[in-house]
Structures are given as structure tokens and as C-alpha cells.
Amino acid sequence: MVVCLREIVDENRDAVLALRLPPEQERFVGSVHRALADAAKLPEAKGWYRAIYARDEPVGFVMVSWNIEPKPPDLIGPWFLWKLLIDHRYQGRGYGAEAVRQVMAIVRDAGATELLTSHALGDGNPGGFYERLGFEPTGEYDGNGEPVLRLSLGAAR
């Protein structure tokens, strides 16, 4: 599978902003536009974001809070998988799992020993997806009442 993470630049911005979830998933993730607005509104969250590409086609979006000073329950970290979105046309092909694996490697190489995330509750939530990747519940909740999950990355390389 050829999946890579690419910076969002003028040449690909419109295509990345056009990525969409099926309506029943929108309440869990939102849109790329909203994620970028959240990153701009919360500079202390140090949003690091990339387009997810399969070959030369943008298929998704990922955003991480990059080595931040945690201030629970609103700023979880230091390394927090903030957003993951795979366009409805490309779901079920393993692109999301591969993108998370690449994020895991990138943050581990930057010194992280764990990666945190959270997810909204309700039917169809992505909790099972994260658990299949090795994330485990911490027993804590973020400021939105979402359960926080942790993935141990081992010692930094």
C-alpha cells in the first residue's frame, strides 16, 4: 500500500478541503476546514497536520498536537492525535490505519514515548478502530467528555 503524508500547500489545499465523511460520521470528526480553523484558534495546541495520500490522490487528513504542555482536560498531550479523517470514497482500504502508523513513527522519532487520542461516544464511534491499532483507554476524559486513549510507543529511538 502506497500511503504518504504530505504538507498542505496551495496546490493541494482545495482537494484536501473537499474531503468528506459520510453524514453519520461527521459528528465524530467534523471537516478538514473545521480542523484547520481549530488549529488556528488554538496555537498552544501546536497543530501539525498533513494530507493523507494514496499514490497521488488525497484520501484523508491527519492532525496531531505536537509535543505540547498538557493542560487537561482541554489540552491533552504532549503528543495527541487530534483529527483523523478518511474521505467516504476511500474508507475500508486501510489508509487510516497506515496513516496512524506513520504518525506513530514520526512522533516516536521526535521523542514521544506514547501517543494519545480521544473519540466521541455513540453508535458507530471510532473506538474499535483505535483499539485495533493498540490504543487502550486511560480512564480519563477530555474537556468534551470523550474517553482518552493511550498507545505506548516504547522508548524513543
mmCIF file of C-alpha atoms in Angstrom:
data_model
loop_
_atom_site.group_PDB
_atom_site.id
_atom_site.type_symbol
_atom_site.label_atom_id
_atom_site.label_comp_id
_atom_site.label_asym_id
_atom_site.label_seq_id
_atom_site.Cartn_x
_atom_site.Cartn_y
_atom_site.Cartn_z
ATOM 1 C CA MET A 1 0.000 0.000 0.000
ATOM 2 C CA VAL A 2 1.453 3.341 -1.033
ATOM 3 C CA VAL A 3 0.321 5.878 1.562
ATOM 4 C CA CYS A 4 2.228 9.028 2.426
ATOM 5 C CA LEU A 5 1.663 12.167 4.452
ATOM 6 C CA ARG A 6 2.123 15.433 2.562
ATOM 7 C CA GLU A 7 2.086 19.051 3.602
ATOM 8 C CA ILE A 8 -0.977 21.048 2.659
ATOM 9 C CA VAL A 9 0.089 23.723 0.200
ATOM 10 C CA ASP A 10 -1.682 25.984 -2.279
ATOM 11 C CA GLU A 11 -1.570 23.299 -4.989
ATOM 12 C CA ASN A 12 -3.461 20.686 -2.955
ATOM 13 C CA ARG A 13 -5.443 22.780 -0.463
ATOM 14 C CA ASP A 14 -8.749 22.746 -2.376
ATOM 15 C CA ALA A 15 -8.622 18.983 -2.929
ATOM 16 C CA VAL A 16 -7.897 18.375 0.765
ATOM 17 C CA LEU A 17 -10.651 20.771 1.875
ATOM 18 C CA ALA A 18 -13.077 18.873 -0.383
ATOM 19 C CA LEU A 19 -12.588 15.582 1.514
ATOM 20 C CA ARG A 20 -15.837 14.447 3.142
ATOM 21 C CA LEU A 21 -17.085 11.890 5.616
ATOM 22 C CA PRO A 22 -20.369 10.071 5.317
ATOM 23 C CA PRO A 23 -23.067 12.062 7.174
ATOM 24 C CA GLU A 24 -23.260 9.540 10.035
ATOM 25 C CA GLN A 25 -19.545 10.069 10.834
ATOM 26 C CA GLU A 26 -19.473 13.869 10.717
ATOM 27 C CA ARG A 27 -20.437 14.182 14.395
ATOM 28 C CA PHE A 28 -17.308 12.226 15.353
ATOM 29 C CA VAL A 29 -14.686 14.116 13.352
ATOM 30 C CA GLY A 30 -16.018 17.173 11.516
ATOM 31 C CA SER A 31 -14.397 18.572 8.392
ATOM 32 C CA VAL A 32 -10.875 19.442 7.319
ATOM 33 C CA HIS A 33 -11.921 23.095 7.194
ATOM 34 C CA ARG A 34 -13.068 22.925 10.824
ATOM 35 C CA ALA A 35 -9.852 21.148 11.887
ATOM 36 C CA LEU A 36 -7.695 23.854 10.304
ATOM 37 C CA ALA A 37 -9.827 26.537 11.956
ATOM 38 C CA ASP A 38 -9.416 24.771 15.328
ATOM 39 C CA ALA A 39 -5.629 24.659 14.837
ATOM 40 C CA ALA A 40 -5.557 28.396 14.071
ATOM 41 C CA LYS A 41 -7.792 29.197 17.045
ATOM 42 C CA LEU A 42 -5.649 27.130 19.454
ATOM 43 C CA PRO A 43 -1.997 27.862 18.604
ATOM 44 C CA GLU A 44 -0.955 26.482 22.006
ATOM 45 C CA ALA A 45 -2.107 23.048 20.759
ATOM 46 C CA LYS A 46 0.690 23.214 18.137
ATOM 47 C CA GLY A 47 -1.324 21.617 15.352
ATOM 48 C CA TRP A 48 0.848 19.557 12.995
ATOM 49 C CA TYR A 49 -1.264 18.438 10.068
ATOM 50 C CA ARG A 50 -0.863 16.614 6.801
ATOM 51 C CA ALA A 51 -2.912 15.374 3.885
ATOM 52 C CA ILE A 52 -3.038 11.600 3.587
ATOM 53 C CA TYR A 53 -2.271 10.469 0.049
ATOM 54 C CA ALA A 54 -2.752 7.105 -1.625
ATOM 55 C CA ARG A 55 -0.390 7.272 -4.558
ATOM 56 C CA ASP A 56 -1.151 10.746 -5.991
ATOM 57 C CA GLU A 57 -4.713 11.094 -4.678
ATOM 58 C CA PRO A 58 -5.585 12.909 -1.433
ATOM 59 C CA VAL A 59 -7.718 10.478 0.575
ATOM 60 C CA GLY A 60 -7.640 11.917 4.077
ATOM 61 C CA PHE A 61 -6.323 14.294 6.692
ATOM 62 C CA VAL A 62 -4.494 13.850 9.995
ATOM 63 C CA MET A 63 -3.640 16.376 12.711
ATOM 64 C CA VAL A 64 -1.530 15.968 15.848
ATOM 65 C CA SER A 65 -0.866 18.243 18.812
ATOM 66 C CA TRP A 66 2.894 18.331 18.612
ATOM 67 C CA ASN A 67 4.811 17.999 21.893
ATOM 68 C CA ILE A 68 2.648 20.408 23.849
ATOM 69 C CA GLU A 69 2.460 21.338 27.506
ATOM 70 C CA PRO A 70 -0.607 19.347 28.616
ATOM 71 C CA LYS A 71 -3.394 21.291 30.334
ATOM 72 C CA PRO A 72 -6.129 18.712 30.898
ATOM 73 C CA PRO A 73 -8.937 18.431 30.250
ATOM 74 C CA ASP A 74 -8.701 20.840 27.313
ATOM 75 C CA LEU A 75 -5.150 20.275 26.058
ATOM 76 C CA ILE A 76 -4.139 16.626 26.139
ATOM 77 C CA GLY A 77 -0.592 15.674 25.342
ATOM 78 C CA PRO A 78 2.227 16.058 24.884
ATOM 79 C CA TRP A 79 1.527 14.032 21.708
ATOM 80 C CA PHE A 80 -2.155 13.864 20.802
ATOM 81 C CA LEU A 81 -3.782 12.508 17.641
ATOM 82 C CA TRP A 82 -6.277 15.348 17.306
ATOM 83 C CA LYS A 83 -8.012 14.569 13.987
ATOM 84 C CA LEU A 84 -8.144 11.687 11.543
ATOM 85 C CA LEU A 85 -10.428 11.795 8.541
ATOM 86 C CA ILE A 86 -10.608 9.433 5.577
ATOM 87 C CA ASP A 87 -12.887 10.536 2.745
ATOM 88 C CA HIS A 88 -16.045 8.432 2.391
ATOM 89 C CA ARG A 89 -14.930 7.199 -1.043
ATOM 90 C CA TYR A 90 -11.724 5.684 0.373
ATOM 91 C CA GLN A 91 -12.762 4.168 3.688
ATOM 92 C CA GLY A 92 -12.191 0.498 4.423
ATOM 93 C CA ARG A 93 -8.963 0.264 2.429
ATOM 94 C CA GLY A 94 -6.506 0.570 5.335
ATOM 95 C CA TYR A 95 -5.474 4.162 4.609
ATOM 96 C CA GLY A 96 -6.413 5.431 8.066
ATOM 97 C CA ALA A 97 -4.550 2.661 9.881
ATOM 98 C CA GLU A 98 -1.456 3.194 7.739
ATOM 99 C CA ALA A 99 -1.585 6.962 8.305
ATOM 100 C CA VAL A 100 -1.736 6.409 12.080
ATOM 101 C CA ARG A 101 1.225 4.004 11.868
ATOM 102 C CA GLN A 102 3.205 6.661 10.012
ATOM 103 C CA VAL A 103 2.251 9.288 12.603
ATOM 104 C CA MET A 104 3.352 6.862 15.337
ATOM 105 C CA ALA A 105 6.778 6.506 13.712
ATOM 106 C CA ILE A 106 7.149 10.250 13.161
ATOM 107 C CA VAL A 107 6.307 11.222 16.730
ATOM 108 C CA ARG A 108 8.433 8.371 18.151
ATOM 109 C CA ASP A 109 11.381 9.666 16.114
ATOM 110 C CA ALA A 110 10.695 13.133 17.569
ATOM 111 C CA GLY A 111 10.971 11.758 21.118
ATOM 112 C CA ALA A 112 7.448 10.613 22.009
ATOM 113 C CA THR A 113 7.003 7.501 24.151
ATOM 114 C CA GLU A 114 3.223 7.487 23.829
ATOM 115 C CA LEU A 115 0.519 8.816 21.554
ATOM 116 C CA LEU A 116 -2.843 9.846 22.972
ATOM 117 C CA THR A 117 -6.182 10.322 21.257
ATOM 118 C CA SER A 118 -9.851 10.569 22.148
ATOM 119 C CA HIS A 119 -13.115 9.878 20.398
ATOM 120 C CA ALA A 120 -16.730 10.924 20.666
ATOM 121 C CA LEU A 121 -19.173 8.423 22.100
ATOM 122 C CA GLY A 122 -22.203 6.997 20.312
ATOM 123 C CA ASP A 123 -23.144 4.320 17.824
ATOM 124 C CA GLY A 124 -20.533 3.988 15.104
ATOM 125 C CA ASN A 125 -17.759 5.743 17.052
ATOM 126 C CA PRO A 126 -14.133 5.037 16.043
ATOM 127 C CA GLY A 127 -13.116 3.477 19.379
ATOM 128 C CA GLY A 128 -12.801 -0.014 17.895
ATOM 129 C CA PHE A 129 -10.544 1.287 15.116
ATOM 130 C CA TYR A 130 -8.156 2.779 17.668
ATOM 131 C CA GLU A 131 -8.222 -0.315 19.869
ATOM 132 C CA ARG A 132 -7.283 -2.491 16.872
ATOM 133 C CA LEU A 133 -4.212 -0.270 16.470
ATOM 134 C CA GLY A 134 -3.233 -0.890 20.096
ATOM 135 C CA PHE A 135 -4.702 2.168 21.843
ATOM 136 C CA GLU A 136 -6.039 1.478 25.332
ATOM 137 C CA PRO A 137 -8.412 3.537 27.500
ATOM 138 C CA THR A 138 -6.679 5.634 30.164
ATOM 139 C CA GLY A 139 -9.808 6.045 32.293
ATOM 140 C CA GLU A 140 -9.592 9.816 31.760
ATOM 141 C CA TYR A 141 -11.851 12.098 29.723
ATOM 142 C CA ASP A 142 -11.130 15.265 27.789
ATOM 143 C CA GLY A 143 -12.995 18.553 28.130
ATOM 144 C CA ASN A 144 -15.713 17.313 25.766
ATOM 145 C CA GLY A 145 -16.360 14.167 27.805
ATOM 146 C CA GLU A 146 -14.566 11.949 25.286
ATOM 147 C CA PRO A 147 -12.562 8.989 26.604
ATOM 148 C CA VAL A 148 -8.802 9.417 26.257
ATOM 149 C CA LEU A 149 -6.841 6.503 24.768
ATOM 150 C CA ARG A 150 -3.107 5.797 25.010
ATOM 151 C CA LEU A 151 -0.756 3.922 22.732
ATOM 152 C CA SER A 152 2.684 3.100 24.124
ATOM 153 C CA LEU A 153 5.413 3.744 21.557
ATOM 154 C CA GLY A 154 8.229 2.293 23.644
ATOM 155 C CA ALA A 155 11.456 4.122 24.180
ATOM 156 C CA ALA A 156 12.262 6.917 21.762
ATOM 157 C CA ARG A 157 14.784 5.962 19.064
#
